Each structure stands twice: as structure tokens, then as C-alpha cells.
Short mmCIF file of C-alpha atoms and ligand atoms in Angstrom, two decimals:
data_model
loop_
_atom_site.label_atom_id
_atom_site.label_comp_id
_atom_site.label_asym_id
_atom_site.label_seq_id
_atom_site.Cartn_x
_atom_site.Cartn_y
_atom_site.Cartn_z
CA MET A 1 0.00 0.00 0.00
CA LEU A 2 1.09 3.62 -0.33
CA ILE A 3 0.87 5.57 2.92
CA ASP A 4 2.56 8.94 3.44
CA GLY A 5 4.90 8.48 0.50
CA LYS A 6 6.10 5.03 1.59
CA LEU A 7 5.24 1.62 0.18
CA VAL A 8 4.16 -0.47 3.16
CA GLU A 9 3.06 -4.04 3.79
CA SER A 10 0.40 -5.30 6.12
CA THR A 11 0.57 -8.20 8.54
CA ARG A 12 -2.39 -9.89 6.87
CA THR A 13 -3.14 -10.42 3.19
CA PHE A 14 -6.05 -11.62 1.07
CA THR A 15 -6.15 -13.47 -2.24
CA SER A 16 -6.96 -11.91 -5.57
CA LEU A 17 -8.23 -14.36 -8.21
CA ASN A 18 -8.00 -14.39 -11.99
CA PRO A 19 -11.70 -14.63 -12.93
CA ALA A 20 -10.92 -16.37 -16.23
CA THR A 21 -9.29 -19.32 -14.46
CA GLY A 22 -10.25 -19.12 -10.79
CA GLN A 23 -6.50 -19.25 -10.00
CA GLU A 24 -4.68 -16.83 -7.70
CA VAL A 25 -3.14 -13.72 -9.29
CA GLY A 26 -1.50 -12.60 -6.06
CA GLN A 27 -1.92 -11.52 -2.46
CA ALA A 28 -3.04 -8.02 -1.46
CA PRO A 29 -2.48 -6.35 1.90
CA GLU A 30 -5.41 -6.10 4.29
CA ALA A 31 -5.37 -2.57 5.69
CA THR A 32 -5.99 -2.36 9.41
CA ALA A 33 -7.84 0.47 11.12
CA ALA A 34 -4.39 1.84 12.10
CA ASP A 35 -3.26 1.80 8.43
CA THR A 36 -6.44 3.66 7.46
CA GLU A 37 -5.91 6.23 10.21
CA ALA A 38 -2.29 6.69 9.07
CA ALA A 39 -3.41 7.23 5.46
CA VAL A 40 -6.02 9.84 6.49
CA ALA A 41 -3.51 11.58 8.79
CA ALA A 42 -0.94 11.73 5.96
CA ALA A 43 -3.49 13.19 3.55
CA ARG A 44 -4.63 15.70 6.19
CA ARG A 45 -1.06 16.80 6.91
CA ALA A 46 -0.22 17.13 3.20
CA PHE A 47 -3.33 19.22 2.67
CA ASP A 48 -3.03 21.45 5.74
CA THR A 49 0.72 21.99 6.00
CA THR A 50 2.22 21.86 2.49
CA GLY A 51 1.83 24.05 -0.59
CA TRP A 52 0.08 21.30 -2.58
CA ALA A 53 -3.39 22.87 -2.42
CA THR A 54 -2.19 26.27 -3.65
CA ASP A 55 0.70 25.48 -6.01
CA THR A 56 -1.09 24.96 -9.33
CA GLU A 57 2.17 24.71 -11.29
CA LEU A 58 3.45 21.89 -9.08
CA ARG A 59 0.17 20.02 -9.53
CA ALA A 60 0.26 20.44 -13.32
CA ARG A 61 3.87 19.11 -13.38
CA CYS A 62 2.94 16.14 -11.19
CA LEU A 63 -0.08 15.27 -13.35
CA ASP A 64 2.03 15.58 -16.47
CA ARG A 65 4.59 13.21 -14.96
CA LEU A 66 1.87 10.79 -13.80
CA HIS A 67 0.55 10.68 -17.36
CA GLN A 68 4.03 9.95 -18.75
CA VAL A 69 4.62 7.22 -16.17
CA LEU A 70 1.31 5.55 -16.95
CA VAL A 71 2.13 5.61 -20.66
CA GLU A 72 5.60 4.14 -19.96
CA HIS A 73 4.12 1.34 -17.82
CA LYS A 74 1.00 0.78 -19.91
CA GLU A 75 1.86 -2.75 -21.05
CA GLU A 76 2.46 -4.01 -17.48
CA LEU A 77 -0.82 -2.45 -16.40
CA ARG A 78 -2.54 -4.01 -19.42
CA GLU A 79 -1.46 -7.55 -18.51
CA LEU A 80 -2.47 -7.04 -14.87
CA THR A 81 -5.87 -5.60 -15.88
CA ILE A 82 -6.51 -8.61 -18.13
CA ALA A 83 -5.44 -11.05 -15.40
CA GLU A 84 -7.19 -9.52 -12.39
CA ALA A 85 -10.31 -7.82 -13.81
CA GLY A 86 -10.81 -10.38 -16.61
CA ALA A 87 -10.93 -7.46 -19.03
CA PRO A 88 -10.63 -8.57 -22.66
CA ARG A 89 -7.42 -7.30 -24.25
CA MET A 90 -9.39 -5.35 -26.88
CA LEU A 91 -11.21 -3.43 -24.13
CA THR A 92 -7.90 -2.44 -22.52
CA HIS A 93 -7.21 -0.45 -25.70
CA GLY A 94 -10.32 1.58 -24.84
CA ASN A 95 -12.19 2.15 -21.56
CA GLN A 96 -10.24 -0.35 -19.46
CA LEU A 97 -6.85 1.36 -19.77
CA ASP A 98 -5.85 3.55 -22.70
CA ILE A 99 -8.71 6.06 -22.34
CA PRO A 100 -8.38 6.28 -18.52
CA ILE A 101 -4.72 7.21 -18.90
CA GLU A 102 -5.80 10.10 -21.11
CA ILE A 103 -8.01 11.42 -18.28
CA VAL A 104 -4.77 12.35 -16.53
CA ARG A 105 -3.56 14.17 -19.68
CA TYR A 106 -6.89 15.99 -19.91
CA TYR A 107 -6.70 17.36 -16.34
CA ALA A 108 -2.99 18.23 -16.65
CA ASP A 109 -3.89 20.31 -19.73
CA LEU A 110 -7.05 21.77 -18.19
CA LEU A 111 -5.00 23.31 -15.39
CA ALA A 112 -3.22 25.53 -17.92
CA ASP A 113 -6.51 27.28 -18.84
CA PHE A 114 -8.75 26.83 -15.83
CA SER A 115 -9.44 29.96 -13.80
CA PHE A 116 -9.65 29.45 -10.05
CA ARG A 117 -11.01 32.99 -9.75
CA GLU A 118 -14.17 34.69 -10.91
CA ASP A 119 -14.74 38.46 -10.57
CA LEU A 120 -18.19 39.71 -9.64
CA ALA A 121 -19.57 43.19 -10.35
CA GLU A 122 -18.77 46.02 -7.89
CA VAL A 123 -21.80 46.92 -5.77
CA GLU A 124 -23.00 49.83 -3.63
CA SER A 125 -24.01 48.93 -0.11
CA ASN A 126 -24.52 51.15 2.98
CA GLY A 127 -23.22 54.11 0.96
CA ARG A 128 -19.89 52.41 0.12
CA ARG A 129 -18.57 50.63 -2.97
CA HIS A 130 -17.58 46.98 -2.62
CA ARG A 131 -15.35 44.92 -4.89
CA ARG A 132 -16.19 41.22 -4.87
CA TRP A 133 -14.73 38.06 -6.29
CA VAL A 134 -14.90 34.29 -5.89
CA GLU A 135 -11.90 32.01 -5.45
CA LYS A 136 -12.19 28.29 -6.05
CA GLU A 137 -10.21 26.28 -3.52
CA ALA A 138 -9.53 22.59 -3.07
CA ALA A 139 -12.23 20.80 -1.06
CA GLY A 140 -9.66 19.08 1.19
CA VAL A 141 -8.99 15.42 1.98
CA VAL A 142 -10.89 13.10 -0.36
CA ALA A 143 -11.75 9.46 0.28
CA ALA A 144 -12.04 7.76 -3.11
CA ILE A 145 -13.74 4.36 -3.04
CA ILE A 146 -14.05 2.28 -6.19
CA PRO A 147 -15.66 -0.96 -7.45
CA TYR A 148 -14.06 -3.74 -9.49
CA ASN A 149 -15.39 -3.42 -12.99
CA TYR A 150 -13.19 -0.67 -14.52
CA PRO A 151 -10.47 -0.22 -11.88
CA ASN A 152 -8.18 2.04 -13.94
CA GLN A 153 -10.97 4.25 -15.24
CA LEU A 154 -12.60 4.65 -11.84
CA ALA A 155 -9.37 5.37 -9.94
CA LEU A 156 -8.06 7.88 -12.47
CA ALA A 157 -11.40 9.65 -13.01
CA LYS A 158 -11.29 10.45 -9.28
CA LEU A 159 -7.57 10.88 -8.71
CA ALA A 160 -6.75 13.16 -11.65
CA PRO A 161 -9.40 15.86 -11.04
CA ALA A 162 -8.94 15.66 -7.25
CA LEU A 163 -5.20 16.28 -7.63
CA ALA A 164 -5.79 18.98 -10.25
CA ALA A 165 -8.09 20.74 -7.76
CA GLY A 166 -5.44 20.60 -5.02
CA CYS A 167 -7.04 17.92 -2.87
CA THR A 168 -5.18 15.08 -1.21
CA VAL A 169 -6.54 11.57 -1.52
CA VAL A 170 -6.97 8.24 0.21
CA LEU A 171 -7.86 5.79 -2.54
CA LYS A 172 -9.41 2.50 -1.47
CA ALA A 173 -9.16 -0.33 -3.99
CA SER A 174 -11.97 -2.79 -4.71
CA PRO A 175 -11.67 -6.10 -2.82
CA ASP A 176 -11.93 -7.91 -6.19
CA THR A 177 -9.25 -5.95 -8.06
CA PRO A 178 -6.80 -4.65 -5.43
CA LEU A 179 -3.56 -5.35 -7.31
CA ILE A 180 -4.38 -3.04 -10.24
CA THR A 181 -5.00 -0.11 -7.89
CA LEU A 182 -1.99 -0.93 -5.70
CA ALA A 183 0.16 -0.96 -8.87
CA LEU A 184 -1.01 2.59 -9.52
CA GLY A 185 0.10 3.53 -5.99
CA GLU A 186 3.49 1.94 -6.60
CA LEU A 187 4.00 3.92 -9.81
CA ILE A 188 3.02 7.13 -8.04
CA ALA A 189 5.44 6.44 -5.15
CA GLU A 190 8.40 5.47 -7.28
CA HIS A 191 8.20 7.63 -10.39
CA THR A 192 6.06 10.74 -10.16
CA GLY A 193 7.48 13.10 -7.53
CA ILE A 194 3.98 13.60 -6.10
CA PRO A 195 4.76 14.73 -2.51
CA PRO A 196 4.31 12.27 0.41
CA GLY A 197 0.78 12.10 1.78
CA VAL A 198 -0.87 13.63 -1.32
CA VAL A 199 -1.90 10.20 -2.62
CA ASN A 200 -2.42 7.20 -0.35
CA VAL A 201 -3.61 3.84 -1.68
CA ILE A 202 -4.97 1.09 0.55
CA SER A 203 -6.76 -2.23 0.08
CA SER A 204 -8.93 -4.51 2.17
CA PRO A 205 -11.29 -7.42 1.58
CA GLY A 206 -14.29 -6.12 3.53
CA PRO A 207 -16.31 -2.91 3.98
CA ALA A 208 -14.76 -1.85 7.34
CA VAL A 209 -12.03 0.36 5.86
CA GLY A 210 -14.54 2.10 3.60
CA GLN A 211 -16.87 2.65 6.55
CA LEU A 212 -14.06 4.17 8.58
CA LEU A 213 -13.21 6.56 5.74
CA THR A 214 -16.77 7.72 5.12
CA ALA A 215 -17.38 8.59 8.79
CA HIS A 216 -13.91 10.02 9.47
CA PRO A 217 -13.92 13.63 10.75
CA ASP A 218 -10.66 14.41 8.90
CA VAL A 219 -12.08 13.43 5.52
CA ASP A 220 -13.76 16.40 3.81
CA ALA A 221 -15.24 14.74 0.73
CA ILE A 222 -16.13 11.31 -0.57
CA SER A 223 -15.98 10.27 -4.17
CA PHE A 224 -17.65 6.88 -4.45
CA THR A 225 -18.45 4.59 -7.34
CA GLY A 226 -20.31 1.36 -6.70
CA SER A 227 -23.73 -0.07 -6.12
CA THR A 228 -26.74 2.03 -5.18
CA ALA A 229 -27.14 0.06 -1.94
CA THR A 230 -23.59 0.95 -0.83
CA GLY A 231 -24.10 4.53 -2.04
CA ARG A 232 -27.09 4.88 0.29
CA ALA A 233 -25.04 3.53 3.23
CA ILE A 234 -22.22 5.95 2.44
CA MET A 235 -24.51 8.96 2.21
CA GLU A 236 -25.93 8.05 5.60
CA SER A 237 -22.50 7.50 7.14
CA ALA A 238 -21.19 10.79 5.72
CA SER A 239 -24.12 12.71 7.16
CA SER A 240 -22.74 12.63 10.72
CA THR A 241 -19.91 14.97 9.64
CA VAL A 242 -21.85 16.60 6.75
CA LYS A 243 -19.27 15.70 4.13
CA ARG A 244 -19.51 16.49 0.46
CA VAL A 245 -20.61 13.28 -1.20
CA PHE A 246 -20.15 12.45 -4.84
CA LEU A 247 -21.83 9.21 -5.95
CA GLU A 248 -21.69 7.21 -9.18
CA LEU A 249 -24.08 4.32 -8.69
CA GLY A 250 -25.97 1.64 -10.55
CA GLY A 251 -28.04 1.76 -13.71
CA LYS A 252 -30.77 0.00 -15.67
CA SER A 253 -30.53 1.92 -18.91
CA ALA A 254 -32.88 1.45 -21.84
CA MET A 255 -32.12 1.26 -25.55
CA VAL A 256 -35.22 2.30 -27.49
CA VAL A 257 -35.59 1.06 -31.07
CA LEU A 258 -38.17 3.26 -32.78
CA ASP A 259 -40.40 1.85 -35.55
CA ASP A 260 -38.41 3.62 -38.30
CA ALA A 261 -35.00 2.28 -37.16
CA ASP A 262 -32.92 -0.26 -39.04
CA PRO A 263 -33.60 -3.28 -36.82
CA ALA A 264 -30.49 -5.21 -37.87
CA SER A 265 -28.04 -2.49 -36.86
CA ALA A 266 -29.95 -1.72 -33.63
CA ALA A 267 -29.95 -5.45 -32.79
CA MET A 268 -26.21 -5.64 -33.35
CA PHE A 269 -25.62 -2.61 -31.08
CA ALA A 270 -27.88 -4.02 -28.37
CA ALA A 271 -26.18 -7.44 -28.40
CA PHE A 272 -22.59 -6.21 -28.34
CA THR A 273 -23.30 -3.46 -25.81
CA VAL A 274 -24.79 -5.81 -23.21
CA CYS A 275 -21.82 -8.19 -23.55
CA SER A 276 -19.23 -5.46 -23.14
CA HIS A 277 -17.02 -6.56 -20.20
CA ALA A 278 -19.59 -9.36 -19.67
CA GLY A 279 -22.26 -6.80 -18.82
CA GLN A 280 -20.29 -5.44 -15.87
CA GLY A 281 -20.80 -1.79 -16.79
CA CYS A 282 -23.03 0.65 -14.96
CA ALA A 283 -24.11 2.56 -18.09
CA LEU A 284 -24.80 -0.40 -20.38
CA THR A 285 -28.23 -0.56 -21.97
CA THR A 286 -29.63 -3.70 -20.37
CA ARG A 287 -33.28 -3.17 -21.35
CA LEU A 288 -34.13 -3.25 -25.05
CA LEU A 289 -37.43 -1.49 -25.79
CA VAL A 290 -38.97 -2.46 -29.14
CA PRO A 291 -42.26 -1.71 -30.95
CA ARG A 292 -44.69 -4.53 -30.08
CA GLU A 293 -45.33 -5.37 -33.75
CA ARG A 294 -41.58 -5.86 -34.33
CA HIS A 295 -40.80 -7.68 -31.06
CA ASP A 296 -40.31 -11.18 -32.52
CA GLU A 297 -38.35 -10.00 -35.55
CA ILE A 298 -35.92 -7.93 -33.44
CA VAL A 299 -35.55 -10.69 -30.82
CA GLU A 300 -34.48 -13.07 -33.61
CA GLN A 301 -31.93 -10.55 -34.88
CA VAL A 302 -30.49 -9.93 -31.40
CA ALA A 303 -30.21 -13.69 -30.81
CA GLY A 304 -28.34 -13.97 -34.13
CA ALA A 305 -25.98 -11.15 -33.12
CA LEU A 306 -25.33 -12.70 -29.67
CA ALA A 307 -24.22 -15.89 -31.39
CA HIS A 308 -21.34 -13.85 -32.86
CA VAL A 309 -20.08 -12.66 -29.47
CA SER A 310 -16.76 -14.47 -28.99
CA TYR A 311 -16.14 -15.25 -25.35
CA GLY A 312 -13.27 -16.95 -23.56
CA ASP A 313 -9.66 -16.16 -22.66
CA PRO A 314 -9.53 -12.38 -22.14
CA ALA A 315 -5.83 -12.36 -23.06
CA ASP A 316 -6.67 -13.44 -26.63
CA PRO A 317 -6.91 -10.29 -28.80
CA LYS A 318 -9.92 -11.78 -30.65
CA THR A 319 -12.00 -12.32 -27.49
CA TYR A 320 -14.88 -9.86 -27.20
CA MET A 321 -16.26 -11.01 -23.84
CA GLY A 322 -14.42 -12.26 -20.77
CA PRO A 323 -15.66 -13.71 -17.47
CA LEU A 324 -17.68 -12.28 -14.61
CA ILE A 325 -15.55 -11.14 -11.70
CA SER A 326 -16.35 -13.95 -9.25
CA GLY A 327 -18.36 -17.08 -8.58
CA ARG A 328 -20.53 -15.01 -6.25
CA GLN A 329 -21.36 -12.52 -9.01
CA ARG A 330 -22.06 -15.32 -11.48
CA ASP A 331 -24.46 -17.01 -9.04
CA LYS A 332 -26.25 -13.68 -8.60
CA VAL A 333 -26.64 -13.27 -12.39
CA ASP A 334 -27.81 -16.85 -12.85
CA GLY A 335 -30.33 -16.53 -10.02
CA MET A 336 -31.83 -13.42 -11.62
CA VAL A 337 -32.13 -15.14 -15.02
CA GLN A 338 -33.85 -18.15 -13.45
CA ARG A 339 -36.26 -15.95 -11.51
CA ALA A 340 -37.03 -13.97 -14.70
CA VAL A 341 -38.04 -17.18 -16.47
CA ALA A 342 -40.12 -18.24 -13.47
CA ALA A 343 -41.82 -14.83 -13.63
CA GLY A 344 -42.87 -15.39 -17.27
CA ALA A 345 -40.00 -14.10 -19.47
CA THR A 346 -38.89 -16.26 -22.40
CA LEU A 347 -35.28 -17.47 -22.36
CA VAL A 348 -34.31 -17.11 -26.03
CA THR A 349 -30.64 -17.95 -25.72
CA GLY A 350 -27.92 -18.36 -23.04
CA GLY A 351 -28.66 -18.72 -19.34
CA LYS A 352 -25.80 -21.11 -18.55
CA LYS A 353 -22.56 -20.97 -16.59
CA VAL A 354 -19.41 -21.92 -18.50
CA ASP A 355 -16.39 -23.37 -16.68
CA PRO A 356 -13.53 -23.10 -15.92
CA GLY A 357 -13.46 -19.54 -14.64
CA PHE A 358 -16.58 -17.47 -14.01
CA PHE A 359 -18.00 -17.21 -17.54
CA TYR A 360 -21.70 -16.82 -18.32
CA GLU A 361 -23.29 -17.24 -21.74
CA PRO A 362 -24.62 -14.15 -23.53
CA THR A 363 -28.27 -14.29 -22.53
CA LEU A 364 -31.45 -12.95 -24.09
CA LEU A 365 -34.82 -12.75 -22.35
CA SER A 366 -37.87 -11.65 -24.36
CA ASN A 367 -41.46 -10.73 -23.48
CA VAL A 368 -40.20 -9.21 -20.25
CA ASP A 369 -42.69 -7.51 -17.94
CA PRO A 370 -41.42 -3.93 -17.38
CA ASP A 371 -42.23 -4.18 -13.66
CA SER A 372 -40.52 -7.53 -13.07
CA GLU A 373 -37.23 -7.93 -11.17
CA ILE A 374 -35.15 -8.48 -14.34
CA ALA A 375 -36.47 -5.17 -15.76
CA GLN A 376 -35.99 -3.24 -12.53
CA GLU A 377 -32.81 -4.53 -10.86
CA GLU A 378 -29.23 -4.21 -12.06
CA VAL A 379 -27.89 -7.62 -13.20
CA PHE A 380 -24.22 -6.80 -13.92
CA GLY A 381 -23.96 -9.72 -16.33
CA PRO A 382 -24.40 -10.31 -20.10
CA VAL A 383 -28.19 -10.39 -19.91
CA LEU A 384 -30.52 -8.39 -22.14
CA ALA A 385 -34.23 -7.99 -21.33
CA VAL A 386 -36.52 -7.19 -24.27
CA ILE A 387 -39.68 -5.22 -23.49
CA ALA A 388 -42.42 -4.34 -26.00
CA PHE A 389 -43.93 -0.83 -26.23
CA GLU A 390 -47.00 0.55 -28.00
CA ASP A 391 -45.84 4.01 -29.17
CA ASP A 392 -43.19 6.69 -28.43
CA ASP A 393 -45.00 7.89 -25.30
CA ASP A 394 -45.16 4.35 -23.98
CA ALA A 395 -41.44 3.87 -24.72
CA VAL A 396 -40.60 7.01 -22.71
CA ARG A 397 -42.81 5.86 -19.86
CA ILE A 398 -41.16 2.42 -19.71
CA ALA A 399 -37.64 3.87 -20.06
CA ASN A 400 -38.35 6.16 -17.09
CA ASN A 401 -39.99 3.37 -15.08
CA THR A 402 -36.89 2.75 -12.95
CA ILE A 403 -35.20 4.17 -9.85
CA TYR A 404 -32.07 4.65 -12.00
CA GLY A 405 -31.12 7.34 -14.52
CA LEU A 406 -27.56 6.78 -15.68
CA SER A 407 -27.74 6.40 -19.45
CA GLY A 408 -29.85 5.51 -22.44
CA ALA A 409 -29.88 5.02 -26.19
CA VAL A 410 -32.27 5.45 -29.07
CA HIS A 411 -32.20 4.22 -32.66
CA SER A 412 -34.26 5.93 -35.34
CA ALA A 413 -33.96 6.99 -38.99
CA ASP A 414 -35.12 10.44 -37.87
CA GLU A 415 -32.46 12.10 -35.73
CA GLU A 416 -34.74 14.92 -34.60
CA ARG A 417 -37.35 12.44 -33.38
CA ALA A 418 -34.61 10.47 -31.61
CA VAL A 419 -33.21 13.55 -29.84
CA ALA A 420 -36.72 14.68 -28.84
CA LEU A 421 -37.33 11.27 -27.26
CA ALA A 422 -33.93 11.31 -25.52
CA ARG A 423 -34.80 14.69 -23.92
CA ARG A 424 -37.81 13.07 -22.24
CA ILE A 425 -35.78 10.30 -20.59
CA ARG A 426 -34.26 11.23 -17.23
CA SER A 427 -30.64 10.11 -17.47
CA GLY A 428 -27.18 11.66 -17.34
CA THR A 429 -25.90 10.46 -20.72
CA PHE A 430 -27.56 9.43 -23.96
CA SER A 431 -26.45 7.77 -27.20
CA ILE A 432 -28.29 8.54 -30.44
CA ASN A 433 -27.88 5.93 -33.19
CA GLY A 434 -24.73 4.54 -31.57
CA GLY A 435 -23.14 7.90 -30.67
CA ASN A 436 -20.28 7.64 -28.13
CA TYR A 437 -20.73 10.06 -25.22
CA PHE A 438 -17.84 8.69 -23.12
CA GLY A 439 -14.51 10.52 -22.90
CA PRO A 440 -12.21 12.47 -20.53
CA ASP A 441 -13.80 15.83 -21.47
CA ALA A 442 -17.43 14.63 -21.20
CA PRO A 443 -19.28 14.85 -17.86
CA PHE A 444 -20.58 11.46 -16.77
CA GLY A 445 -23.05 10.70 -13.98
CA GLY A 446 -26.58 9.89 -13.06
CA TYR A 447 -30.02 11.25 -12.38
CA LYS A 448 -32.27 9.80 -9.68
CA GLN A 449 -30.74 6.90 -7.71
CA SER A 450 -27.87 6.51 -10.20
CA GLY A 451 -25.93 9.15 -8.31
CA VAL A 452 -25.09 12.69 -7.35
CA GLY A 453 -22.63 14.84 -9.30
CA ARG A 454 -20.56 14.42 -12.45
CA GLU A 455 -17.20 12.83 -13.11
CA MET A 456 -14.77 13.86 -15.92
CA GLY A 457 -14.84 17.08 -17.92
CA VAL A 458 -14.76 20.52 -16.27
CA ALA A 459 -17.69 19.41 -14.10
CA GLY A 460 -15.46 16.63 -12.72
CA LEU A 461 -12.91 19.21 -11.54
CA GLU A 462 -15.60 21.44 -10.02
CA GLU A 463 -16.73 18.49 -7.84
CA PHE A 464 -13.48 18.86 -5.88
CA LEU A 465 -13.60 22.64 -5.43
CA GLU A 466 -15.08 24.86 -2.73
CA ARG A 467 -16.01 28.45 -3.52
CA LYS A 468 -14.99 31.31 -1.26
CA THR A 469 -16.59 34.69 -1.88
CA PHE A 470 -14.53 37.80 -0.97
CA ALA A 471 -15.61 41.42 -0.61
CA VAL A 472 -13.50 44.54 0.12
CA VAL A 473 -14.59 48.13 0.52
CA VAL A 474 -13.08 50.23 -2.28
CA GLY A 475 -14.61 53.66 -1.79
P1 NAD B 1 -20.00 -2.24 -4.16
O1 NAD B 1 -20.94 -1.14 -3.89
O2 NAD B 1 -20.25 -3.57 -3.57
O3 NAD B 1 -18.52 -1.85 -3.70
C1 NAD B 1 -17.88 -0.70 -4.19
C2 NAD B 1 -16.80 -0.28 -3.21
O4 NAD B 1 -17.39 0.14 -1.98
C3 NAD B 1 -15.80 -1.37 -2.84
O5 NAD B 1 -14.51 -0.80 -2.78
C4 NAD B 1 -16.28 -1.81 -1.46
O6 NAD B 1 -15.24 -2.36 -0.67
C5 NAD B 1 -16.75 -0.50 -0.87
N1 NAD B 1 -17.75 -0.61 0.19
C6 NAD B 1 -18.66 -1.60 0.40
N2 NAD B 1 -19.44 -1.31 1.45
C7 NAD B 1 -19.03 -0.11 1.94
C8 NAD B 1 -19.46 0.74 3.00
N3 NAD B 1 -20.48 0.41 3.78
N4 NAD B 1 -18.81 1.91 3.20
C9 NAD B 1 -17.79 2.29 2.40
N5 NAD B 1 -17.34 1.52 1.37
C10 NAD B 1 -17.95 0.34 1.14
O7 NAD B 1 -19.92 -2.35 -5.76
P2 NAD B 1 -19.25 -3.49 -6.65
O8 NAD B 1 -20.08 -4.72 -6.58
O9 NAD B 1 -17.80 -3.57 -6.37
O10 NAD B 1 -19.40 -2.82 -8.10
C11 NAD B 1 -20.54 -2.94 -8.89
C12 NAD B 1 -21.45 -1.74 -8.75
O11 NAD B 1 -20.75 -0.55 -9.10
C13 NAD B 1 -22.63 -1.80 -9.68
O12 NAD B 1 -23.81 -1.47 -8.99
C14 NAD B 1 -22.33 -0.73 -10.72
O13 NAD B 1 -23.44 -0.18 -11.36
C15 NAD B 1 -21.58 0.25 -9.94
N6 NAD B 1 -20.77 1.09 -10.83
C16 NAD B 1 -21.21 2.38 -11.10
C17 NAD B 1 -20.49 3.18 -11.98
C18 NAD B 1 -20.95 4.58 -12.28
O14 NAD B 1 -20.14 5.35 -12.75
N7 NAD B 1 -22.19 4.94 -12.03
C19 NAD B 1 -19.34 2.70 -12.57
C20 NAD B 1 -18.93 1.41 -12.29
C21 NAD B 1 -19.66 0.62 -11.41
#
């Protein structure tokens, strides 16, 4: 682990498994409460007693160096990401590694232009003139807590803007992918010149360390990505010290295929999207909404497309889909599929575990009831639920019939009609005819119970800034 600039071990360790084989990748340290306290104390000291929070040039240099170091060590990180997260090699050339590294570049560059000051108009008050301005300051010590599915993306989308803002950070790795995040800590300690205490990286197998961080009086802000259930617990825990809380939570996004869309291309998109990283993506469209009169035709096309999803060894460059992260996650997915069938959905294809490793077949359920569990709850597996709608209004109503609001997609030959429909769906991102909204400069986050706040882009930096308003009498 990285605590106060030093790489430290712990007396106890836990095992990290390769989900494609079920074999051990390595041992990760189990942070104790004392390790967690030491990490928070180091971050507090670095924030309160060093120039980190105010020296923008130093921060830009450190981010620039971090970007270079990540580029230099990209291939080691790639192999580790494939082995520990089960990420297919082809995905590491996108959202699993190469794009996340560019988030660091984006924030290093943003610092050159970003103004931490905003002047307000002079005002008259009590017969005097007052000059006023706003300064944006770092929010303080940040606890960053991440899940397992995109460990590089999630760590860097928190770390880079937090550091750019002048915050110091305690980053807690996911219990399922600790080694990837610890490797990041090692690179920071050994190659970046980021001052001691500014970044601390810890790992543990259970929730206790995360709970300690979210209630800690010396932590000013929490940046959390994970399930909605954990997000609720964190919000509650943070309330005792009234911390700033940023949450990126679950999703149950809908892809709407309008009656004028090309069904074959929409079917292809739907099939490959839901199998991306074996469905372990918060913003994936896991509900496919189709016009009732075209339900059977589109279901057949999606089933055909799913048959082309190559799954297996994630290290093979031709593999599109790798395994689920654990046996526990695979059992959860399988249980939901079985309950969906028991509730009346039709299992068109898939629905089976594949050994060795934690693989699950690409799975298609049709005639799904929009109020049933499979249409309402996040699966986090390669499972697509097809729901029929009557008209555009009905499609909007079904798309919005969820506690979540992270993303969505629409396919139509008429772009204006598609955009108009997208505006009526309450979600933080939207793809029109396959458009890609995801990138370092694009704010990402959820409406409703999918979260609070935005990550990446200028909005992602603003999440880590406080505003202080000044006024002086000038005449
Ligand atoms: P999780 O909520 O189980 O765990 C996430 C992290 O929180 C882990 O590091 C875990 O150790 C920690 N944690 C658990 N309980 C805690 C507590 N009480 N206090 C503090 N920390 C605690 O999530 P997961 O199963 O690892 O990941 C899958 C979930 O993440 C899915 O719901 C998915 O939608 C969500 N996710 C959301 C986004 C997004 O940007 N919206 C991105 C990726 C994943």
C-alpha cells in the first residue's frame, strides 16, 4: 500500500483471483484500522501543511509526470488488468486502460486554462462601494472508493481531477481488483514526484475500511463509485460529519428502437453493448425497448448477433467477452435469469454458466414484464431484457420506469425524433444511433438513484472545489 509516500506491507493479506481461471493472481495487503488512520492523517497533513493545495504549477507538473509514467508502464498495467479484472485485451485499448490514462492528460492540460477565480460586479451597499470576487479552492482530503469493474478508469477519473483541484486523496481499492489499484500507488510512489501524503492507496477485503473513511472527521469529501445500496449507506454515514458526497451508482438503462429504425443495426448494437465486459458496466443498456409489432423479428436478430459474441480467454486479442468477476457474481446473475423465467419471461438464448473460470453465456430474455425484477434490478452480467412498447409515449414511460437514470440510447432513422425522445428520458448520458458520449472531457453521472454529481470534464474538476466569496470596501 502507499501511505505517506512510503510503500508499506500489512501483517495480513487476502487473495486476488484471476476470474478467467479461478487461480490466484496474487496476495493483497489487508489494511488495518491503524493503516487507514495513518493514510487519512498523511493526507490531512499534506493538505493542511504543504503548498500542494495552492501550487497549481506543481500540480500540473505532477499530473504531467503521472501521465508519462502511466504511458511508460501501460503494457504491465494491461497484462495485470486482463489477469485480475478479466478485461478482454481489446477493451484495454479503450475504456479499461488507454482512455483512462488520457483522463490524466486531460486534467494536466485543463490546469493551464482553468481559472480558479471569478470576478463579480462592484456593488453599492450602505453608501460604500464593494469589490467582490470568488476564489475556487480545493475541497480538502478526499476518500475515493471504487468498485471492481473498470479499476483504472474509476481510480483515475477520481484521482486526476482531485489532484488537479489541489485535494489530497486516500484511494481505497476494490476487494476484487486490489492489485491493479496498488500498482497505480506503486508507480506514483516510485516515479512521479507527487509529494508524500498527497496520494495514499490502501486495500482490504471487507467494507470496514470504507466505513471508517466515510465517517472520518478528517475526511472532507467522498468520491464513491459502486452499487446504489452501498451509495445509500455511504450517504448516511457521511451525514454525521456533513461531508460532500459524490456518488456514481448503478443503472438500468434502456435502448429504445423506434419503428423507423434499421432493426439489424440496432440489434447488433444491443447485443454487443450488453456483452461489453460481460455486462459489468453501470451505463450499459440492459433493457431493449422495441415496438410490439416488431418484437419477434428484433428478438431473432439480437439472438443472431449474440451468437457472434466471442467469449473466452480475455488475453486473446480476438475475445470480445471475458468472465464475470467472481463465482458469487455469477451465481447472482444466474439466479436473476432463473427468476425472470419463473416470472414469465422467455429465455431465447444463453442462461448457462461456462467453466472453468466465471464465464456466463450471452443471454437474451424476451417478453419481459417492465415491472418484473429483471427489468428493474441491475444484473451486472451479459443479460438483455426485451420489453415491447405501443408508441413513443409508452417507450418514454417504460424507459423512465426505474429508480435509475444513468444512461440511455435510441435508434431511429429520424435524428430529430430520436433527440426529442432522448430529452424526455431522465438520465445523465444518452447515445443517439450509436453515438459515443464517453470521454475524458465529457461529464458522466446519473439522475435519480444513479448518483449525485458528475465525473470527468470541467464538471469533474468542479466536484473537488469549494467556492470562497470575498468582498473589500473600495470607496
Ligand atoms: P460495491 O458497492 O459492492 O462496492 C464498491 C466499493 O465500496 C468497494 O470498494 C467496497 O469495498 C466499498 N464498500 C462496500 N461497502 C461499503 C461501506 N459500507 N462503506 C464504504 N465503502 C464500502 O460495488 P461493486 O459490486 O464492487 O461494483 C458494482 C457496482 O458498481 C454496480 O452497482 C455498478 O453499477 C456500480 N458502478 C457504477 C459506476 C458509475 O459510474 N455509475 C461505474 C462502475 C460501477
